[in-house]
Tab-separated table of C-alpha atoms and ligand atoms in Angstrom:
chain	number	residue	atom	x	y	z
G	7	MET	CA	-93.483	-129.686	-41.466
G	8	THR	CA	-95.545	-131.637	-44.278
G	9	ASP	CA	-99.097	-132.665	-42.690
G	10	ARG	CA	-99.493	-136.518	-42.893
G	11	PRO	CA	-102.366	-137.888	-44.877
G	12	PRO	CA	-104.602	-140.482	-44.571
G	13	LEU	CA	-103.311	-144.017	-44.481
G	14	GLN	CA	-104.214	-146.289	-47.565
G	15	PRO	CA	-103.514	-149.730	-46.606
G	16	ALA	CA	-103.435	-152.389	-48.952
G	17	THR	CA	-103.353	-156.358	-49.064
G	18	ALA	CA	-101.175	-158.860	-51.399
G	19	ARG	CA	-102.245	-162.297	-51.865
G	20	ARG	CA	-100.729	-165.080	-53.513
G	21	SER	CA	-100.819	-164.483	-56.997
G	22	PRO	CA	-100.679	-166.763	-60.072
G	23	ALA	CA	-96.889	-166.732	-61.746
G	24	MET	CA	-95.633	-163.462	-63.062
G	25	THR	CA	-94.976	-162.395	-66.348
G	26	GLY	CA	-94.292	-159.946	-69.107
G	27	HIS	CA	-92.464	-157.098	-69.745
G	28	ALA	CA	-91.675	-154.169	-67.217
G	29	ARG	CA	-90.166	-150.527	-66.966
G	30	VAL	CA	-89.650	-149.224	-63.511
G	31	PRO	CA	-88.993	-145.673	-63.096
G	32	GLY	CA	-85.837	-143.468	-63.632
G	33	ASP	CA	-83.660	-143.748	-60.645
G	34	LYS	CA	-84.178	-141.812	-57.607
G	35	SER	CA	-80.241	-141.081	-57.340
G	36	ILE	CA	-79.674	-139.533	-60.963
G	37	SER	CA	-83.156	-137.638	-60.928
G	38	HIS	CA	-82.179	-135.602	-58.092
G	39	ARG	CA	-78.474	-134.808	-59.016
G	40	ALA	CA	-79.897	-134.264	-62.933
G	41	LEU	CA	-82.218	-131.176	-61.341
G	42	LEU	CA	-79.458	-129.909	-58.699
G	43	LEU	CA	-76.544	-129.571	-61.507
G	44	GLY	CA	-79.185	-128.769	-64.283
G	45	GLY	CA	-80.514	-125.834	-61.999
G	46	LEU	CA	-76.989	-124.930	-61.385
G	47	ALA	CA	-75.520	-125.223	-65.093
G	48	ALA	CA	-75.483	-122.440	-67.180
G	49	GLY	CA	-77.932	-123.493	-70.442
G	50	GLU	CA	-80.180	-125.660	-70.951
G	51	THR	CA	-80.495	-129.534	-69.466
G	52	ARG	CA	-82.982	-131.572	-71.049
G	53	ILE	CA	-84.012	-134.797	-69.263
G	54	THR	CA	-85.791	-138.253	-69.963
G	55	GLY	CA	-86.917	-140.486	-67.977
G	56	LEU	CA	-86.706	-138.112	-64.813
G	57	LEU	CA	-88.329	-140.300	-61.618
G	58	ASP	CA	-91.454	-137.760	-61.005
G	59	GLY	CA	-91.981	-139.546	-57.600
G	60	ASP	CA	-92.767	-136.854	-54.805
G	61	ASP	CA	-89.017	-136.840	-53.370
G	62	VAL	CA	-87.822	-135.619	-57.036
G	63	LEU	CA	-90.384	-133.033	-57.265
G	64	ARG	CA	-89.256	-131.696	-54.153
G	65	THR	CA	-85.660	-131.340	-55.601
G	66	ALA	CA	-87.230	-129.659	-58.305
G	67	ALA	CA	-89.703	-127.310	-56.468
G	68	ALA	CA	-86.065	-126.405	-54.490
G	69	MET	CA	-84.242	-125.857	-57.675
G	70	ARG	CA	-86.958	-122.970	-58.687
G	71	ALA	CA	-86.943	-121.588	-55.422
G	72	PHE	CA	-82.974	-120.993	-56.268
G	73	GLY	CA	-83.739	-119.400	-59.619
G	74	ALA	CA	-83.897	-122.523	-62.123
G	75	GLN	CA	-86.570	-122.308	-64.522
G	76	VAL	CA	-87.365	-126.140	-63.845
G	77	ASP	CA	-90.688	-127.337	-66.026
G	78	GLY	CA	-91.925	-130.991	-66.934
G	79	ALA	CA	-93.917	-133.853	-66.777
G	80	GLY	CA	-94.437	-137.614	-67.727
G	81	GLY	CA	-90.347	-137.739	-67.308
G	82	GLU	CA	-89.420	-135.241	-69.795
G	83	TRP	CA	-88.038	-132.214	-68.104
G	84	THR	CA	-86.406	-129.105	-69.224
G	85	VAL	CA	-84.217	-126.863	-66.976
G	86	ARG	CA	-82.577	-123.622	-67.143
G	87	GLY	CA	-79.765	-123.212	-64.843
G	88	VAL	CA	-79.002	-120.282	-62.721
G	89	GLY	CA	-75.315	-120.678	-64.002
G	90	ASN	CA	-72.188	-121.788	-60.952
G	91	GLY	CA	-72.352	-119.613	-57.816
G	92	GLY	CA	-75.826	-117.901	-59.314
G	93	LEU	CA	-78.276	-119.454	-57.205
G	94	LEU	CA	-81.044	-116.954	-55.101
G	95	GLU	CA	-81.975	-116.827	-51.794
G	96	PRO	CA	-84.956	-118.840	-51.481
G	97	GLU	CA	-87.780	-116.344	-50.386
G	98	ALA	CA	-89.348	-119.343	-47.901
G	99	PRO	CA	-88.243	-122.826	-46.115
G	100	LEU	CA	-87.681	-125.324	-48.701
G	101	ASP	CA	-89.698	-128.416	-47.645
G	102	PHE	CA	-88.247	-131.671	-48.433
G	103	GLY	CA	-91.416	-133.863	-47.552
G	104	ASN	CA	-89.398	-137.616	-47.464
G	105	SER	CA	-86.579	-137.011	-49.117
G	106	GLY	CA	-83.264	-137.300	-47.706
G	107	THR	CA	-81.115	-137.229	-50.313
G	108	GLY	CA	-83.000	-134.175	-51.893
G	109	VAL	CA	-82.243	-132.000	-48.279
G	110	ARG	CA	-78.441	-133.400	-47.955
G	111	LEU	CA	-77.327	-132.837	-51.448
G	112	ALA	CA	-79.471	-129.570	-51.423
G	113	MET	CA	-77.711	-128.526	-48.335
G	114	GLY	CA	-74.344	-128.747	-49.484
G	115	LEU	CA	-75.215	-127.578	-52.876
G	116	ALA	CA	-76.614	-123.975	-51.656
G	117	GLY	CA	-75.252	-124.083	-47.791
G	118	VAL	CA	-72.279	-122.265	-48.620
G	119	TYR	CA	-73.538	-119.657	-50.368
G	120	ASP	CA	-73.745	-116.108	-48.817
G	121	MET	CA	-77.355	-116.294	-48.147
G	122	VAL	CA	-79.961	-117.274	-45.798
G	123	THR	CA	-81.459	-120.839	-46.271
G	124	ALA	CA	-83.915	-123.002	-44.616
G	125	PHE	CA	-84.754	-126.418	-44.767
G	126	ALA	CA	-87.891	-128.575	-43.655
G	127	GLY	CA	-88.889	-131.816	-44.035
G	128	ASP	CA	-91.681	-133.892	-42.708
G	129	ALA	CA	-91.738	-136.283	-39.173
G	130	SER	CA	-89.895	-139.020	-40.788
G	131	LEU	CA	-87.324	-136.799	-42.469
G	132	SER	CA	-87.159	-134.593	-39.078
G	133	ARG	CA	-86.071	-137.526	-37.103
G	134	ARG	CA	-82.720	-138.447	-39.366
G	135	PRO	CA	-79.561	-137.063	-38.897
G	136	MET	CA	-78.267	-134.325	-40.496
G	137	GLY	CA	-75.004	-133.617	-38.464
G	138	ARG	CA	-73.349	-135.611	-41.129
G	139	VAL	CA	-73.613	-132.916	-43.833
G	140	LEU	CA	-73.346	-130.326	-41.466
G	141	ASP	CA	-70.231	-131.200	-39.529
G	142	PRO	CA	-68.328	-130.613	-42.752
G	143	LEU	CA	-70.280	-127.678	-44.238
G	144	ARG	CA	-69.313	-125.911	-40.771
G	145	LEU	CA	-65.713	-126.468	-41.538
G	146	MET	CA	-66.201	-124.589	-44.828
G	147	GLY	CA	-67.701	-121.516	-42.520
G	148	VAL	CA	-71.355	-122.160	-42.606
G	149	GLN	CA	-73.292	-120.973	-39.560
G	150	VAL	CA	-76.096	-123.201	-38.676
G	151	GLU	CA	-79.039	-123.246	-36.488
G	152	ALA	CA	-80.686	-126.193	-35.808
G	153	THR	CA	-82.842	-128.386	-33.957
G	154	PRO	CA	-81.158	-130.003	-30.880
G	155	GLY	CA	-79.437	-133.514	-32.504
G	156	ASP	CA	-78.441	-131.380	-35.511
G	157	ARG	CA	-82.500	-132.289	-36.656
G	158	LEU	CA	-84.695	-130.112	-38.795
G	159	PRO	CA	-86.113	-127.816	-39.239
G	160	LEU	CA	-83.108	-126.006	-39.969
G	161	THR	CA	-81.172	-122.870	-41.141
G	162	LEU	CA	-78.164	-122.110	-42.837
G	163	ARG	CA	-75.886	-119.244	-43.204
G	164	GLY	CA	-73.000	-119.239	-45.546
G	165	PRO	CA	-69.673	-117.366	-44.949
G	166	LYS	CA	-68.665	-114.175	-47.433
G	167	THR	CA	-66.482	-117.104	-49.031
G	168	ALA	CA	-66.544	-120.610	-48.389
G	169	ALA	CA	-63.070	-122.326	-47.280
G	170	PRO	CA	-62.421	-125.801	-49.599
G	171	ILE	CA	-61.384	-128.386	-47.323
G	172	THR	CA	-60.028	-132.050	-47.447
G	173	TYR	CA	-62.884	-134.283	-45.403
G	174	ARG	CA	-62.717	-138.162	-44.963
G	175	VAL	CA	-66.185	-139.373	-44.942
G	176	PRO	CA	-67.049	-141.176	-41.655
G	177	VAL	CA	-69.684	-143.183	-42.656
G	178	ALA	CA	-70.094	-144.975	-45.979
G	179	SER	CA	-72.685	-142.206	-47.448
G	180	ALA	CA	-72.797	-141.168	-50.801
G	181	GLN	CA	-75.247	-137.984	-49.587
G	182	VAL	CA	-72.239	-136.929	-47.676
G	183	LYS	CA	-69.712	-137.391	-50.283
G	184	SER	CA	-71.999	-135.672	-52.904
G	185	ALA	CA	-72.914	-132.541	-50.095
G	186	VAL	CA	-69.499	-132.063	-50.160
G	187	LEU	CA	-68.591	-132.103	-53.337
G	188	LEU	CA	-71.540	-129.534	-54.509
G	189	ALA	CA	-70.523	-127.563	-51.802
G	190	GLY	CA	-66.420	-127.711	-52.775
G	191	LEU	CA	-68.026	-126.598	-56.565
G	192	ASN	CA	-68.840	-122.521	-55.174
G	193	ALA	CA	-65.595	-122.767	-52.626
G	194	PRO	CA	-62.210	-121.313	-54.291
G	195	GLY	CA	-59.315	-123.817	-54.551
G	196	VAL	CA	-59.609	-127.528	-54.392
G	197	THR	CA	-62.022	-129.320	-51.719
G	198	THR	CA	-61.070	-133.214	-51.634
G	199	VAL	CA	-63.505	-135.700	-50.244
G	200	ILE	CA	-61.506	-139.141	-49.092
G	201	GLU	CA	-63.706	-142.274	-49.442
G	202	PRO	CA	-62.685	-145.070	-47.271
G	203	VAL	CA	-65.512	-147.412	-48.587
G	204	PRO	CA	-66.815	-146.847	-52.128
G	205	THR	CA	-70.584	-145.591	-52.424
G	206	ARG	CA	-72.571	-144.608	-55.353
G	207	ASP	CA	-70.489	-142.633	-57.554
G	208	HIS	CA	-73.403	-140.778	-59.556
G	209	THR	CA	-72.204	-137.396	-58.629
G	210	GLU	CA	-68.346	-137.724	-59.457
G	211	LYS	CA	-69.984	-139.186	-62.872
G	212	MET	CA	-72.247	-136.429	-63.582
G	213	LEU	CA	-70.539	-133.655	-62.538
G	214	ARG	CA	-67.300	-134.409	-64.956
G	215	GLY	CA	-70.476	-134.609	-67.666
G	216	PHE	CA	-71.084	-130.620	-66.754
G	217	GLY	CA	-67.754	-129.880	-67.323
G	218	ALA	CA	-66.319	-129.458	-63.838
G	219	ASN	CA	-62.660	-130.326	-62.884
G	220	VAL	CA	-62.974	-133.696	-60.740
G	221	GLU	CA	-59.974	-136.163	-60.300
G	222	ILE	CA	-60.281	-139.443	-59.047
G	223	GLU	CA	-57.678	-141.816	-57.547
G	224	THR	CA	-58.059	-144.938	-55.950
G	225	GLY	CA	-55.199	-146.520	-53.766
G	226	ALA	CA	-54.831	-149.640	-51.899
G	227	GLY	CA	-58.049	-151.351	-50.505
G	228	GLY	CA	-59.973	-148.948	-52.867
G	229	LEU	CA	-59.639	-145.729	-50.633
G	230	ARG	CA	-60.429	-142.898	-52.974
G	231	HIS	CA	-59.528	-139.275	-53.013
G	232	ILE	CA	-61.991	-137.500	-54.942
G	233	ARG	CA	-61.082	-133.926	-55.352
G	234	ILE	CA	-63.342	-130.847	-56.894
G	235	LYS	CA	-61.502	-127.586	-58.115
G	236	GLY	CA	-64.488	-124.844	-57.350
G	237	GLN	CA	-66.565	-121.717	-59.105
G	238	GLY	CA	-65.726	-123.658	-62.774
G	239	ARG	CA	-68.332	-123.245	-65.383
G	240	LEU	CA	-70.867	-125.725	-65.901
G	241	THR	CA	-72.714	-126.052	-68.752
G	242	GLY	CA	-76.210	-127.869	-69.309
G	243	GLN	CA	-76.545	-131.647	-70.798
G	244	ALA	CA	-78.804	-133.788	-72.455
G	245	ILE	CA	-79.137	-136.675	-69.537
G	246	ALA	CA	-81.333	-139.940	-70.035
G	247	VAL	CA	-82.189	-141.052	-66.685
G	248	PRO	CA	-82.339	-145.379	-66.648
G	249	GLY	CA	-84.336	-146.874	-64.662
G	250	ASP	CA	-83.805	-147.633	-61.025
G	251	PRO	CA	-82.196	-150.988	-59.627
G	252	SER	CA	-83.807	-150.009	-55.789
G	253	SER	CA	-87.133	-150.260	-57.736
G	254	ALA	CA	-86.599	-153.036	-60.088
G	255	ALA	CA	-85.700	-154.887	-57.019
G	256	PHE	CA	-89.138	-155.572	-56.533
G	257	VAL	CA	-90.036	-156.567	-59.901
G	258	VAL	CA	-87.473	-158.923	-59.368
G	259	VAL	CA	-87.401	-160.414	-55.939
G	260	ALA	CA	-91.404	-160.993	-57.142
G	261	ALA	CA	-90.650	-162.750	-59.733
G	262	LEU	CA	-88.171	-164.823	-58.063
G	263	ILE	CA	-90.384	-166.267	-55.445
G	264	VAL	CA	-93.687	-166.285	-56.927
G	265	PRO	CA	-93.561	-170.019	-58.387
G	266	GLY	CA	-93.536	-170.321	-62.538
G	267	SER	CA	-92.685	-166.519	-62.826
G	268	ASP	CA	-90.661	-165.284	-66.150
G	269	VAL	CA	-90.728	-161.247	-66.239
G	270	VAL	CA	-88.126	-158.728	-67.786
G	271	VAL	CA	-87.381	-155.333	-66.896
G	272	GLU	CA	-86.176	-153.449	-69.642
G	273	ASN	CA	-83.546	-150.429	-68.730
G	274	VAL	CA	-82.229	-150.971	-65.417
G	275	LEU	CA	-79.187	-149.051	-64.174
G	276	VAL	CA	-76.291	-151.828	-63.606
G	277	ASN	CA	-73.552	-149.525	-62.300
G	278	PRO	CA	-71.759	-151.644	-59.920
G	279	THR	CA	-71.874	-148.956	-56.859
G	280	ARG	CA	-75.812	-150.145	-56.837
G	281	THR	CA	-75.748	-154.127	-57.878
G	282	GLY	CA	-75.225	-155.959	-54.391
G	283	LEU	CA	-78.538	-157.292	-54.238
G	284	PHE	CA	-77.986	-158.872	-58.047
G	285	ASP	CA	-74.870	-160.434	-57.143
G	286	THR	CA	-76.451	-161.566	-53.574
G	287	LEU	CA	-79.292	-162.827	-55.326
G	288	HIS	CA	-76.899	-164.756	-57.940
G	289	GLU	CA	-75.433	-166.157	-55.294
G	290	MET	CA	-78.769	-167.567	-53.584
G	291	GLY	CA	-79.098	-169.382	-56.976
G	292	ALA	CA	-81.290	-166.505	-58.664
G	293	SER	CA	-81.876	-167.116	-62.179
G	294	ILE	CA	-81.438	-163.023	-63.110
G	295	GLU	CA	-80.221	-162.793	-66.937
G	296	MET	CA	-78.377	-159.587	-67.628
G	297	PHE	CA	-78.365	-158.711	-71.835
G	298	ASN	CA	-78.725	-155.727	-73.947
G	299	ARG	CA	-75.638	-154.215	-72.055
G	300	ARG	CA	-75.195	-150.856	-73.164
G	301	ASN	CA	-73.680	-147.331	-71.403
G	302	SER	CA	-75.711	-144.557	-71.698
G	303	GLY	CA	-73.860	-140.749	-70.158
G	304	GLY	CA	-71.254	-142.665	-68.540
G	305	GLU	CA	-73.641	-145.304	-66.816
G	306	ASP	CA	-74.106	-149.067	-67.576
G	307	ILE	CA	-77.643	-150.162	-68.437
G	308	ALA	CA	-79.019	-153.528	-68.830
G	309	ASP	CA	-82.332	-155.279	-69.434
G	310	LEU	CA	-82.850	-158.270	-66.801
G	311	ARG	CA	-84.459	-161.591	-67.203
G	312	VAL	CA	-85.982	-162.771	-63.987
G	313	ARG	CA	-87.513	-166.586	-64.015
G	314	ALA	CA	-88.427	-168.244	-60.595
G	315	SER	CA	-86.004	-170.088	-58.976
G	316	GLU	CA	-85.679	-171.949	-55.405
G	317	LEU	CA	-83.236	-169.735	-53.381
G	318	LYS	CA	-80.723	-170.629	-51.008
G	319	SER	CA	-79.532	-168.598	-47.890
G	320	ILE	CA	-76.334	-167.240	-47.848
G	321	THR	CA	-74.191	-164.810	-45.427
G	322	VAL	CA	-73.724	-161.421	-46.869
G	323	PRO	CA	-70.473	-159.673	-46.164
G	324	PRO	CA	-71.119	-155.992	-44.561
G	325	GLU	CA	-68.509	-154.805	-47.251
G	326	ARG	CA	-71.510	-155.147	-49.397
G	327	ALA	CA	-73.883	-152.786	-47.643
G	328	PRO	CA	-72.920	-149.927	-49.756
G	329	SER	CA	-73.950	-151.495	-52.778
G	330	MET	CA	-77.469	-152.406	-51.635
G	331	ILE	CA	-78.017	-150.324	-48.346
G	332	ASP	CA	-81.466	-149.867	-49.961
G	333	GLU	CA	-81.978	-153.440	-50.882
G	334	TYR	CA	-82.065	-155.096	-47.503
G	335	PRO	CA	-85.463	-154.884	-46.528
G	336	VAL	CA	-86.512	-156.529	-50.163
G	337	LEU	CA	-83.266	-158.924	-49.747
G	338	ALA	CA	-85.062	-160.129	-46.059
G	339	VAL	CA	-87.888	-161.043	-48.296
G	340	ALA	CA	-86.556	-163.277	-50.514
G	341	ALA	CA	-84.784	-164.874	-47.649
G	342	ALA	CA	-87.918	-165.643	-46.222
G	343	PHE	CA	-88.676	-168.298	-49.033
G	344	ALA	CA	-84.817	-169.295	-49.064
G	345	GLU	CA	-83.713	-172.555	-47.544
G	346	GLY	CA	-81.953	-172.002	-44.705
G	347	GLU	CA	-80.411	-169.485	-42.773
G	348	THR	CA	-79.371	-165.740	-44.180
G	349	LEU	CA	-77.286	-163.877	-42.409
G	350	MET	CA	-77.084	-159.456	-43.476
G	351	GLN	CA	-74.327	-157.942	-41.501
G	352	GLY	CA	-73.184	-154.226	-41.596
G	353	LEU	CA	-76.430	-152.812	-41.169
G	354	ASP	CA	-75.970	-150.326	-39.137
G	355	GLU	CA	-77.121	-147.384	-41.609
G	356	LEU	CA	-80.566	-149.264	-42.075
G	357	ARG	CA	-81.005	-147.620	-38.312
G	358	VAL	CA	-81.569	-143.801	-39.915
G	359	LYS	CA	-83.276	-144.837	-43.225
G	360	GLU	CA	-86.741	-143.392	-43.672
G	361	SER	CA	-87.563	-145.445	-40.842
G	362	ASP	CA	-85.291	-147.590	-38.537
G	363	ARG	CA	-85.104	-150.200	-41.410
G	364	LEU	CA	-83.670	-153.125	-39.313
G	365	ALA	CA	-86.432	-152.608	-37.010
G	366	SER	CA	-89.424	-151.799	-39.290
G	367	VAL	CA	-88.099	-155.240	-41.717
G	368	ALA	CA	-87.408	-157.239	-37.967
G	369	ALA	CA	-91.112	-156.651	-36.655
G	370	GLY	CA	-92.700	-157.374	-40.231
G	371	LEU	CA	-91.141	-160.403	-40.506
G	372	LYS	CA	-92.147	-161.080	-37.523
G	373	ALA	CA	-95.847	-160.206	-37.449
G	374	ASN	CA	-96.154	-162.465	-40.559
G	375	ALA	CA	-94.620	-165.975	-38.630
G	376	VAL	CA	-91.115	-165.694	-40.311
G	377	ASP	CA	-88.237	-167.114	-37.850
G	378	CYS	CA	-85.862	-164.431	-37.366
G	379	GLU	CA	-83.366	-162.208	-35.020
G	380	GLU	CA	-81.998	-158.669	-35.171
G	381	GLY	CA	-79.090	-157.227	-33.762
G	382	LYS	CA	-77.619	-154.237	-33.776
G	383	ASP	CA	-76.171	-154.079	-36.928
G	384	TRP	CA	-77.216	-157.307	-38.315
G	385	LEU	CA	-80.547	-159.336	-39.515
G	386	LEU	CA	-80.807	-163.162	-39.447
G	387	VAL	CA	-83.846	-164.970	-41.530
G	388	ARG	CA	-84.983	-168.391	-41.426
G	389	GLY	CA	-86.262	-169.087	-44.575
G	390	SER	CA	-89.301	-171.051	-45.482
G	391	PRO	CA	-88.767	-172.297	-48.776
G	392	GLU	CA	-92.692	-172.769	-50.099
G	393	GLY	CA	-93.871	-170.210	-47.726
G	394	ARG	CA	-95.951	-172.366	-45.545
G	395	GLY	CA	-97.942	-170.694	-42.625
G	396	LEU	CA	-95.890	-167.286	-43.349
G	397	GLY	CA	-97.868	-163.757	-43.912
G	398	GLY	CA	-101.104	-163.033	-42.104
G	399	GLY	CA	-99.596	-160.549	-40.623
G	400	THR	CA	-100.292	-156.097	-40.741
G	401	VAL	CA	-97.068	-154.261	-41.275
G	402	GLU	CA	-96.468	-151.079	-39.650
G	403	THR	CA	-94.809	-149.568	-42.377
G	404	SER	CA	-93.282	-146.281	-40.360
G	405	SER	CA	-93.761	-144.268	-43.398
G	406	ASP	CA	-91.078	-145.953	-44.960
G	407	HIS	CA	-91.919	-146.540	-49.092
G	408	ARG	CA	-89.259	-149.398	-49.295
G	409	VAL	CA	-91.237	-151.189	-46.115
G	410	ALA	CA	-94.412	-150.836	-47.956
G	411	MET	CA	-93.277	-152.485	-51.416
G	412	SER	CA	-91.132	-155.530	-49.974
G	413	PHE	CA	-93.934	-156.741	-47.589
G	414	LEU	CA	-96.429	-156.408	-50.776
G	415	VAL	CA	-93.895	-158.753	-52.466
G	416	MET	CA	-94.139	-161.053	-49.584
G	417	GLY	CA	-97.808	-161.032	-49.730
G	418	LEU	CA	-97.690	-162.600	-53.400
G	419	THR	CA	-96.496	-165.780	-52.335
G	420	ALA	CA	-96.885	-166.220	-48.895
G	421	GLU	CA	-99.736	-168.852	-47.690
G	422	ASN	CA	-101.883	-166.286	-45.942
G	423	PRO	CA	-102.431	-162.541	-47.298
G	424	VAL	CA	-99.770	-159.904	-46.054
G	425	THR	CA	-100.812	-156.213	-45.209
G	426	VAL	CA	-99.378	-152.925	-45.176
G	427	ASP	CA	-100.962	-149.740	-42.693
G	428	ASP	CA	-100.013	-147.263	-45.704
G	429	THR	CA	-99.271	-147.426	-49.313
G	430	GLY	CA	-99.227	-143.504	-49.686
G	431	MET	CA	-95.396	-143.280	-49.546
G	432	ILE	CA	-94.946	-145.286	-52.162
G	433	ALA	CA	-95.052	-142.549	-54.639
G	434	ALA	CA	-91.942	-141.463	-52.878
G	435	SER	CA	-89.575	-143.480	-55.141
G	436	PHE	CA	-92.480	-145.745	-57.030
G	437	PRO	CA	-95.691	-144.016	-58.027
G	438	GLN	CA	-96.335	-147.055	-60.410
G	439	PHE	CA	-95.751	-149.996	-58.168
G	440	VAL	CA	-99.197	-151.122	-57.649
G	441	ASP	CA	-100.550	-150.697	-61.219
G	442	LEU	CA	-97.207	-152.379	-62.732
G	443	MET	CA	-96.941	-154.887	-60.138
G	444	ARG	CA	-101.011	-156.079	-61.025
G	445	GLY	CA	-99.905	-155.757	-64.801
G	446	LEU	CA	-97.501	-158.692	-64.404
G	447	GLY	CA	-100.125	-160.532	-62.390
G	448	ALA	CA	-99.556	-159.128	-58.625
G	449	GLU	CA	-102.823	-159.485	-56.527
G	450	ILE	CA	-102.741	-156.314	-54.575
G	451	GLU	CA	-105.817	-154.232	-53.537
T	516	S3P	C1	-78.540	-141.956	-51.898
T	516	S3P	C2	-77.805	-142.573	-50.909
T	516	S3P	C3	-77.999	-143.374	-49.843
T	516	S3P	C4	-79.312	-144.382	-50.279
T	516	S3P	C5	-80.402	-143.296	-50.793
T	516	S3P	C6	-79.688	-142.569	-51.844
T	516	S3P	C7	-77.974	-141.114	-52.481
T	516	S3P	O1	-77.947	-143.001	-48.598
T	516	S3P	O2	-79.783	-145.059	-49.073
T	516	S3P	O3	-81.458	-143.631	-51.009
T	516	S3P	O4	-78.593	-140.875	-53.957
T	516	S3P	O5	-76.956	-140.695	-52.330
T	516	S3P	P1	-76.861	-142.826	-47.530
T	516	S3P	O6	-75.598	-141.729	-48.466
T	516	S3P	O7	-77.066	-142.217	-46.418
T	516	S3P	O8	-76.757	-143.978	-47.634
């Protein structure tokens, strides 16, 4: 639905040591959830550190269309919510641009209301599967009119009264889990999500913070039952959004691979459901020191000191994928400069991200002379520690912000410059990326 803006290419070249202190923007997952729950809760929610990237601004606009008052800029936002059960029928289709999280969580939040809501997105989002969220909503009584293959644009018609369900999530997806829990907020009785593989738990944490009745039981092998009692009262909160580890990842990998670098990234979310990349890099021999560990609003936060390191290859186990699902593109770049063969497994979900990330990353690596092999759900990268002969190519980003940022990081230490065909969509998650990296010494133009 959204028109495609003109491409904005950029080139990164071999740079001097990266040094200094940086703060990355607020966590994207927490930012979406703060607006969704703030817009639903009674009273005022004050949010500091909100990511004001394109994806999150779409969620802010959607909450306005549902009747919430949402104001803010520069990270400081105030939301006056409608009260649980009080969302209004939007007058026009909600356009979520590039944002899978925004659209899937909003479909859960509003789909079960006795009203008609239409959802749309850009070309990339319209190719992504929505059935994973629509299936449980159908079980709750929602009628769906979707583009074939359960794609956007689509319209949801909620039932008079939603049926609470027990739903075992068939894919490791925090978005699916969250959509069902948010739908459960407006169903009478208890809605249960059964989660075989743990995924990011911000929704559960924040629901509790707003006063929802949520119980979590963890059984053998990490199997979790998450129960939410619907139709309770939610009350506005003060939320300080910590820095996004998925954005910090680019700064961290850049500092590791550019010789002589020494960078501190402050105020990074280190919730264990999100730190798979840092664990993996540690195993590869990275010098990443976490200090000033603290807890704010139930979330763990730390400052990270990162020093350039000689990386060794490893095999990343498939069960780690949910805790680093957005970080494989930049891990692949780190692996390109590590000694030996790095094997990443369990990557099937990468096929349905902002692009087919497994294909985009493998193609980008090959275009820049990195020796790699792509399988159905795995990627093997043969590293070249000094980056000799690497680079010199142009990467097709396929509207994928994380692919664009990853390959700009690669260009900072490859022997030859790396060009990406577009940077416009980086604003989805990290609008200040190029400026912040330049401030640390990166040569990107
Ligand atoms: C997210 C969950 C993940 C992740 C996305 C954000 C969330 O998606 O890739 O960037 O905020 O719940 P999936 O649930 O599809 O794995």
